[in-house]
PDB file of C-alpha atoms and ligand atoms in Angstrom:
ATOM      1  CA  MET A   1     -52.977 251.166 134.721  1.00 79.00           C
ATOM      2  CA  ASP A   2     -53.318 248.433 137.286  1.00 86.00           C
ATOM      3  CA  GLN A   3     -52.849 245.162 135.389  1.00 90.00           C
ATOM      4  CA  ILE A   4     -53.700 243.001 138.426  1.00 94.00           C
ATOM      5  CA  LYS A   5     -57.004 244.812 138.924  1.00 95.00           C
ATOM      6  CA  ILE A   6     -57.789 244.612 135.204  1.00 95.00           C
ATOM      7  CA  GLY A   7     -57.004 240.878 135.186  1.00 96.00           C
ATOM      8  CA  LYS A   8     -59.318 240.215 138.132  1.00 97.00           C
ATOM      9  CA  PHE A   9     -62.032 242.328 136.516  1.00 97.00           C
ATOM     10  CA  ILE A  10     -61.821 240.353 133.251  1.00 97.00           C
ATOM     11  CA  ALA A  11     -62.089 237.086 135.202  1.00 97.00           C
ATOM     12  CA  LYS A  12     -65.073 238.398 137.198  1.00 97.00           C
ATOM     13  CA  CYS A  13     -66.964 239.621 134.116  1.00 96.00           C
ATOM     14  CA  ARG A  14     -66.205 236.387 132.269  1.00 96.00           C
ATOM     15  CA  LYS A  15     -67.640 234.325 135.137  1.00 96.00           C
ATOM     16  CA  GLU A  16     -70.720 236.582 135.308  1.00 95.00           C
ATOM     17  CA  LYS A  17     -71.298 235.665 131.661  1.00 95.00           C
ATOM     18  CA  ASN A  18     -70.882 231.978 132.566  1.00 95.00           C
ATOM     19  CA  LEU A  19     -67.992 231.571 130.161  1.00 95.00           C
ATOM     20  CA  THR A  20     -64.879 229.437 130.669  1.00 95.00           C
ATOM     21  CA  GLN A  21     -61.508 230.815 129.531  1.00 95.00           C
ATOM     22  CA  PHE A  22     -61.707 228.373 126.642  1.00 95.00           C
ATOM     23  CA  GLN A  23     -65.200 229.508 125.565  1.00 95.00           C
ATOM     24  CA  LEU A  24     -64.247 233.187 125.688  1.00 95.00           C
ATOM     25  CA  ALA A  25     -61.068 232.452 123.729  1.00 94.00           C
ATOM     26  CA  GLU A  26     -63.069 230.622 121.079  1.00 94.00           C
ATOM     27  CA  LYS A  27     -65.423 233.586 120.626  1.00 94.00           C
ATOM     28  CA  LEU A  28     -62.417 235.898 120.192  1.00 93.00           C
ATOM     29  CA  ASN A  29     -60.511 233.504 117.935  1.00 92.00           C
ATOM     30  CA  ILE A  30     -57.497 233.416 120.244  1.00 91.00           C
ATOM     31  CA  THR A  31     -55.980 230.802 122.571  1.00 91.00           C
ATOM     32  CA  ASP A  32     -57.203 230.283 126.136  1.00 89.00           C
ATOM     33  CA  ARG A  33     -53.600 230.839 127.238  1.00 92.00           C
ATOM     34  CA  ALA A  34     -53.969 234.472 126.172  1.00 92.00           C
ATOM     35  CA  ILE A  35     -57.032 234.851 128.409  1.00 94.00           C
ATOM     36  CA  SER A  36     -55.187 233.223 131.294  1.00 94.00           C
ATOM     37  CA  LYS A  37     -52.308 235.682 130.775  1.00 94.00           C
ATOM     38  CA  TRP A  38     -54.665 238.672 130.990  1.00 95.00           C
ATOM     39  CA  GLU A  39     -56.388 237.364 134.073  1.00 96.00           C
ATOM     40  CA  ASN A  40     -53.055 236.704 135.790  1.00 94.00           C
ATOM     41  CA  ALA A  41     -51.796 240.187 134.874  1.00 91.00           C
ATOM     42  CA  LYS A  42     -49.035 238.827 132.622  1.00 89.00           C
ATOM     43  CA  SER A  43     -50.261 240.780 129.600  1.00 88.00           C
ATOM     44  CA  MET A  44     -52.956 243.154 128.380  1.00 88.00           C
ATOM     45  CA  PRO A  45     -55.550 242.406 125.698  1.00 91.00           C
ATOM     46  CA  ASP A  46     -54.430 243.527 122.260  1.00 85.00           C
ATOM     47  CA  SER A  47     -56.001 246.765 121.035  1.00 84.00           C
ATOM     48  CA  SER A  48     -57.313 244.840 118.007  1.00 85.00           C
ATOM     49  CA  ILE A  49     -59.689 242.721 120.120  1.00 91.00           C
ATOM     50  CA  MET A  50     -60.370 245.074 123.036  1.00 93.00           C
ATOM     51  CA  ILE A  51     -63.719 246.281 121.667  1.00 92.00           C
ATOM     52  CA  GLU A  52     -64.874 242.769 120.813  1.00 94.00           C
ATOM     53  CA  LEU A  53     -63.843 241.561 124.265  1.00 96.00           C
ATOM     54  CA  CYS A  54     -65.732 244.411 125.936  1.00 95.00           C
ATOM     55  CA  ASN A  55     -68.847 243.686 123.879  1.00 95.00           C
ATOM     56  CA  LEU A  56     -68.730 240.041 124.926  1.00 95.00           C
ATOM     57  CA  LEU A  57     -68.268 240.949 128.604  1.00 96.00           C
ATOM     58  CA  ASP A  58     -70.874 243.748 128.465  1.00 94.00           C
ATOM     59  CA  ILE A  59     -68.448 246.401 129.667  1.00 94.00           C
ATOM     60  CA  THR A  60     -66.957 249.517 128.073  1.00 91.00           C
ATOM     61  CA  VAL A  61     -63.286 249.886 127.092  1.00 90.00           C
ATOM     62  CA  ASN A  62     -62.996 252.525 129.809  1.00 89.00           C
ATOM     63  CA  GLU A  63     -64.242 250.091 132.418  1.00 92.00           C
ATOM     64  CA  LEU A  64     -61.808 247.476 131.148  1.00 93.00           C
ATOM     65  CA  LEU A  65     -58.868 249.893 131.418  1.00 90.00           C
ATOM     66  CA  ILE A  66     -59.726 250.905 134.970  1.00 89.00           C
ATOM     67  CA  GLY A  67     -60.694 247.385 136.053  1.00 93.00           C
ATOM     68  CA  GLU A  68     -64.108 248.247 137.517  1.00 91.00           C
ATOM     69  CA  ARG A  69     -67.557 249.402 136.506  1.00 90.00           C
ATOM     70  CA  ILE A  70     -67.971 253.183 136.263  1.00 86.00           C
ATOM     71  CA  ASP A  71     -70.937 255.280 137.465  1.00 82.00           C
ATOM     72  CA  LYS A  72     -72.765 256.933 134.572  1.00 78.00           C
ATOM     73  CA  GLY A  73     -72.189 260.359 136.197  1.00 80.00           C
ATOM     74  CA  LYS A  74     -68.421 259.941 136.486  1.00 80.00           C
ATOM     75  CA  TYR A  75     -68.016 258.410 133.057  1.00 79.00           C
ATOM     76  CA  LEU A  76     -66.530 261.347 131.166  1.00 82.00           C
ATOM     77  CA  GLU A  77     -64.105 262.285 133.911  1.00 83.00           C
ATOM     78  CA  GLN A  78     -62.906 258.682 134.174  1.00 82.00           C
ATOM     79  CA  ALA A  79     -62.598 258.402 130.390  1.00 84.00           C
ATOM     80  CA  GLU A  80     -60.239 261.378 130.304  1.00 85.00           C
ATOM     81  CA  ASN A  81     -58.133 259.999 133.154  1.00 85.00           C
ATOM     82  CA  ASN A  82     -57.898 256.700 131.308  1.00 84.00           C
ATOM     83  CA  LEU A  83     -56.600 258.365 128.170  1.00 86.00           C
ATOM     84  CA  VAL A  84     -53.761 259.997 130.104  1.00 87.00           C
ATOM     85  CA  GLU A  85     -52.960 256.758 131.936  1.00 85.00           C
ATOM     86  CA  LEU A  86     -52.929 254.815 128.691  1.00 84.00           C
ATOM     87  CA  LYS A  87     -50.559 257.284 127.078  1.00 85.00           C
ATOM     88  CA  LYS A  88     -48.191 257.000 130.064  1.00 85.00           C
ATOM     89  CA  TYR A  89     -48.360 253.207 129.903  1.00 84.00           C
ATOM     90  CA  ILE A  90     -47.460 253.124 126.183  1.00 81.00           C
ATOM     91  CA  GLU A  91     -44.590 255.572 126.689  1.00 82.00           C
ATOM     92  CA  ASN A  92     -43.163 253.473 129.533  1.00 82.00           C
ATOM     93  CA  GLN A  93     -43.448 250.230 127.541  1.00 80.00           C
ATOM     94  CA  ASN A  94     -41.640 251.865 124.616  1.00 80.00           C
ATOM     95  CA  LYS A  95     -38.841 253.147 126.843  1.00 82.00           C
ATOM     96  CA  LEU A  96     -38.417 249.717 128.432  1.00 81.00           C
ATOM     97  CA  GLN A  97     -38.132 248.033 125.060  1.00 80.00           C
ATOM     98  CA  ILE A  98     -35.585 250.490 123.761  1.00 79.00           C
ATOM     99  CA  ASN A  99     -33.473 250.159 126.925  1.00 82.00           C
ATOM    100  CA  LEU A 100     -33.580 246.373 126.588  1.00 80.00           C
ATOM    101  CA  SER A 101     -32.492 246.662 122.969  1.00 79.00           C
ATOM    102  CA  TYR A 102     -29.510 248.838 123.961  1.00 81.00           C
ATOM    103  CA  THR A 103     -28.567 246.386 126.715  1.00 82.00           C
ATOM    104  CA  PHE A 104     -28.372 243.620 124.108  1.00 79.00           C
ATOM    105  CA  ARG A 105     -26.236 245.726 121.812  1.00 79.00           C
ATOM    106  CA  ILE A 106     -23.810 246.697 124.589  1.00 84.00           C
ATOM    107  CA  THR A 107     -23.544 243.052 125.710  1.00 83.00           C
ATOM    108  CA  SER A 108     -22.790 242.069 122.130  1.00 81.00           C
ATOM    109  CA  LEU A 109     -20.094 244.735 121.902  1.00 83.00           C
ATOM    110  CA  ILE A 110     -18.415 243.556 125.124  1.00 87.00           C
ATOM    111  CA  VAL A 111     -18.521 239.905 124.049  1.00 83.00           C
ATOM    112  CA  ASP A 112     -17.080 240.872 120.657  1.00 81.00           C
ATOM    113  CA  LEU A 113     -14.236 242.788 122.296  1.00 85.00           C
ATOM    114  CA  VAL A 114     -13.385 239.899 124.616  1.00 84.00           C
ATOM    115  CA  PHE A 115     -13.378 237.420 121.721  1.00 80.00           C
ATOM    116  CA  THR A 116     -11.250 239.710 119.566  1.00 82.00           C
ATOM    117  CA  PHE A 117      -8.781 240.149 122.403  1.00 84.00           C
ATOM    118  CA  ILE A 118      -8.444 236.382 122.949  1.00 81.00           C
ATOM    119  CA  ILE A 119      -8.069 235.681 119.222  1.00 77.00           C
ATOM    120  CA  LEU A 120      -5.454 238.404 118.739  1.00 81.00           C
ATOM    121  CA  PHE A 121      -3.428 238.107 121.935  1.00 81.00           C
ATOM    122  CA  GLY A 122      -4.282 234.735 123.498  1.00 76.00           C
ATOM    123  CA  THR A 123      -1.917 231.829 123.084  1.00 76.00           C
ATOM    124  CA  ILE A 124      -4.397 229.282 121.756  1.00 75.00           C
ATOM    125  CA  ASP A 125      -4.139 226.638 119.016  1.00 82.00           C
ATOM    126  CA  THR A 126      -5.790 226.939 115.584  1.00 82.00           C
ATOM    127  CA  LEU A 127      -8.756 224.688 116.423  1.00 85.00           C
ATOM    128  CA  SER A 128      -9.702 226.748 119.501  1.00 83.00           C
ATOM    129  CA  GLU A 129      -9.292 229.848 117.411  1.00 81.00           C
ATOM    130  CA  ILE A 130     -11.760 228.575 114.789  1.00 85.00           C
ATOM    131  CA  ILE A 131     -14.265 227.582 117.487  1.00 85.00           C
ATOM    132  CA  LEU A 132     -13.912 231.023 119.048  1.00 81.00           C
ATOM    133  CA  ILE A 133     -14.476 232.760 115.718  1.00 83.00           C
ATOM    134  CA  ILE A 134     -17.628 230.703 115.079  1.00 87.00           C
ATOM    135  CA  ALA A 135     -18.902 231.462 118.600  1.00 84.00           C
ATOM    136  CA  PHE A 136     -18.053 235.118 118.031  1.00 82.00           C
ATOM    137  CA  VAL A 137     -20.117 235.278 114.829  1.00 85.00           C
ATOM    138  CA  LEU A 138     -23.038 233.395 116.433  1.00 86.00           C
ATOM    139  CA  VAL A 139     -23.183 235.606 119.523  1.00 83.00           C
ATOM    140  CA  SER A 140     -23.002 238.735 117.361  1.00 81.00           C
ATOM    141  CA  LEU A 141     -25.812 237.550 115.081  1.00 84.00           C
ATOM    142  CA  ILE A 142     -28.080 236.531 117.984  1.00 84.00           C
ATOM    143  CA  CYS A 143     -27.570 239.898 119.678  1.00 81.00           C
ATOM    144  CA  LEU A 144     -28.092 241.758 116.408  1.00 79.00           C
ATOM    145  CA  PHE A 145     -31.401 240.022 115.651  1.00 81.00           C
ATOM    146  CA  THR A 146     -32.667 240.142 119.219  1.00 81.00           C
ATOM    147  CA  SER A 147     -31.972 243.829 119.674  1.00 78.00           C
ATOM    148  CA  ALA A 148     -33.476 244.628 116.264  1.00 80.00           C
ATOM    149  CA  HIS A 149     -36.547 242.557 117.124  1.00 79.00           C
ATOM    150  CA  ILE A 150     -37.033 244.293 120.482  1.00 78.00           C
ATOM    151  CA  GLU A 151     -36.449 247.680 118.906  1.00 77.00           C
ATOM    152  CA  LEU A 152     -39.091 247.001 116.256  1.00 77.00           C
ATOM    153  CA  LEU A 153     -41.690 246.432 118.992  1.00 76.00           C
ATOM    154  CA  ALA A 154     -41.406 250.042 120.133  1.00 77.00           C
ATOM    155  CA  GLY A 155     -42.398 253.107 118.140  1.00 79.00           C
ATOM    156  CA  TYR A 156     -41.847 253.867 114.464  1.00 86.00           C
ATOM    157  CA  TYR A 157     -39.266 255.090 111.968  1.00 90.00           C
ATOM    158  CA  GLN A 158     -39.837 258.379 110.202  1.00 92.00           C
ATOM    159  CA  CYS A 159     -38.831 258.783 106.549  1.00 93.00           C
ATOM    160  CA  ASN A 160     -36.404 261.634 106.009  1.00 92.00           C
ATOM    161  CA  LYS A 161     -37.805 262.310 102.514  1.00 93.00           C
ATOM    162  CA  CYS A 162     -41.603 262.300 102.912  1.00 94.00           C
ATOM    163  CA  GLY A 163     -42.128 262.294 106.693  1.00 91.00           C
ATOM    164  CA  ASN A 164     -44.056 258.999 106.627  1.00 92.00           C
ATOM    165  CA  LYS A 165     -43.987 257.147 109.977  1.00 91.00           C
ATOM    166  CA  TYR A 166     -43.958 253.366 109.671  1.00 89.00           C
ATOM    167  CA  ILE A 167     -42.842 250.077 111.207  1.00 86.00           C
ATOM    168  CA  PRO A 168     -40.022 248.675 109.033  1.00 86.00           C
ATOM    169  CA  ASN A 169     -39.974 245.183 107.548  1.00 79.00           C
ATOM    170  CA  LYS A 170     -38.269 242.859 110.044  1.00 75.00           C
ATOM    171  CA  ASN A 171     -36.094 240.960 107.550  1.00 71.00           C
ATOM    172  CA  PHE A 172     -34.317 243.985 106.109  1.00 72.00           C
ATOM    173  CA  PHE A 173     -34.298 245.873 109.381  1.00 76.00           C
ATOM    174  CA  SER A 174     -31.728 243.715 111.231  1.00 75.00           C
ATOM    175  CA  PHE A 175     -29.049 244.305 108.614  1.00 78.00           C
ATOM    176  CA  SER A 176     -29.726 247.991 107.993  1.00 82.00           C
ATOM    177  CA  MET A 177     -26.955 250.455 108.851  1.00 84.00           C
ATOM    178  CA  GLN A 178     -27.452 252.271 112.105  1.00 81.00           C
ATOM    179  CA  ILE A 179     -26.043 255.422 113.715  1.00 81.00           C
ATOM    180  CA  GLY A 180     -27.510 256.244 117.124  1.00 75.00           C
ATOM    181  CA  THR A 181     -31.280 256.480 116.697  1.00 78.00           C
ATOM    182  CA  LYS A 182     -31.136 256.620 112.899  1.00 86.00           C
ATOM    183  CA  ARG A 183     -31.236 253.736 110.459  1.00 88.00           C
ATOM    184  CA  TYR A 184     -30.690 253.664 106.716  1.00 91.00           C
ATOM    185  CA  LEU A 185     -34.019 252.279 105.445  1.00 90.00           C
ATOM    186  CA  LYS A 186     -36.252 252.244 102.394  1.00 90.00           C
ATOM    187  CA  CYS A 187     -39.572 254.036 102.999  1.00 91.00           C
ATOM    188  CA  PRO A 188     -42.617 251.893 102.049  1.00 89.00           C
ATOM    189  CA  LYS A 189     -44.520 255.027 100.946  1.00 92.00           C
ATOM    190  CA  CYS A 190     -42.111 257.006  98.726  1.00 94.00           C
ATOM    191  CA  HIS A 191     -39.705 254.039  98.159  1.00 92.00           C
ATOM    192  CA  LYS A 192     -36.673 256.286  98.710  1.00 92.00           C
ATOM    193  CA  ARG A 193     -33.695 255.244 100.831  1.00 92.00           C
ATOM    194  CA  SER A 194     -32.596 257.667 103.521  1.00 92.00           C
ATOM    195  CA  TRP A 195     -31.511 257.935 107.147  1.00 93.00           C
ATOM    196  CA  ASN A 196     -34.800 257.405 109.029  1.00 92.00           C
ATOM    197  CA  THR A 197     -35.203 258.668 112.579  1.00 88.00           C
ATOM    198  CA  LYS A 198     -36.608 256.566 115.400  1.00 85.00           C
ATOM    199  CA  VAL A 199     -39.766 258.143 116.846  1.00 83.00           C
ATOM    200  CA  LEU A 200     -41.883 256.805 119.704  1.00 76.00           C
ATOM    201  CA  LYS A 201     -45.162 258.479 118.787  1.00 73.00           C
ATOM    202  CA  LYS A 202     -47.168 258.390 115.601  1.00 72.00           C
TER     203      LYS A 202
HETATM  204 ZN1   ZN B 301     -40.840 258.340 102.420  1.00 88.50          ZN
END
């Protein structure tokens, strides 16, 4: 998917409808900053408002995803191509988010090791030691929450008991035990606790 092309297409269709970014945003119940982000290729419209957006702009979702109007004759062929492209795009986004989450966790581990080393073997006074311990806890917590937050944005967790795939509750998620791609979570469907596996596709 070509986000730049899609952005320009949204802007063009909006202007054809004689709408400002603000007016379009108002009709969609979102901020005009969101529209500006789409048009400048900084983000894509959320799936939840894609159909409404297309209705307002008098285009189809397929045309939105390709960033141009499609001939009636080529419509089906283009629709199939779009489905494949969209699937690739989602898979790439998920991979990126998971890599970012791992980067945070590894950074946290390195920082923790350095702090531990200084506290154990460094010749520093008690006050510096206390400051270091506080910094150590803060850095660990920030990394823990950030990586959990990023990880939650990608894919789902699958319950080991009933097979239900779901997005876990953010508050409990950060503190849940984790081994590799598994986390010890409570399933919202069967309410049983088990080691849930991370899956990218529903
Ligand atoms: Zn379950």
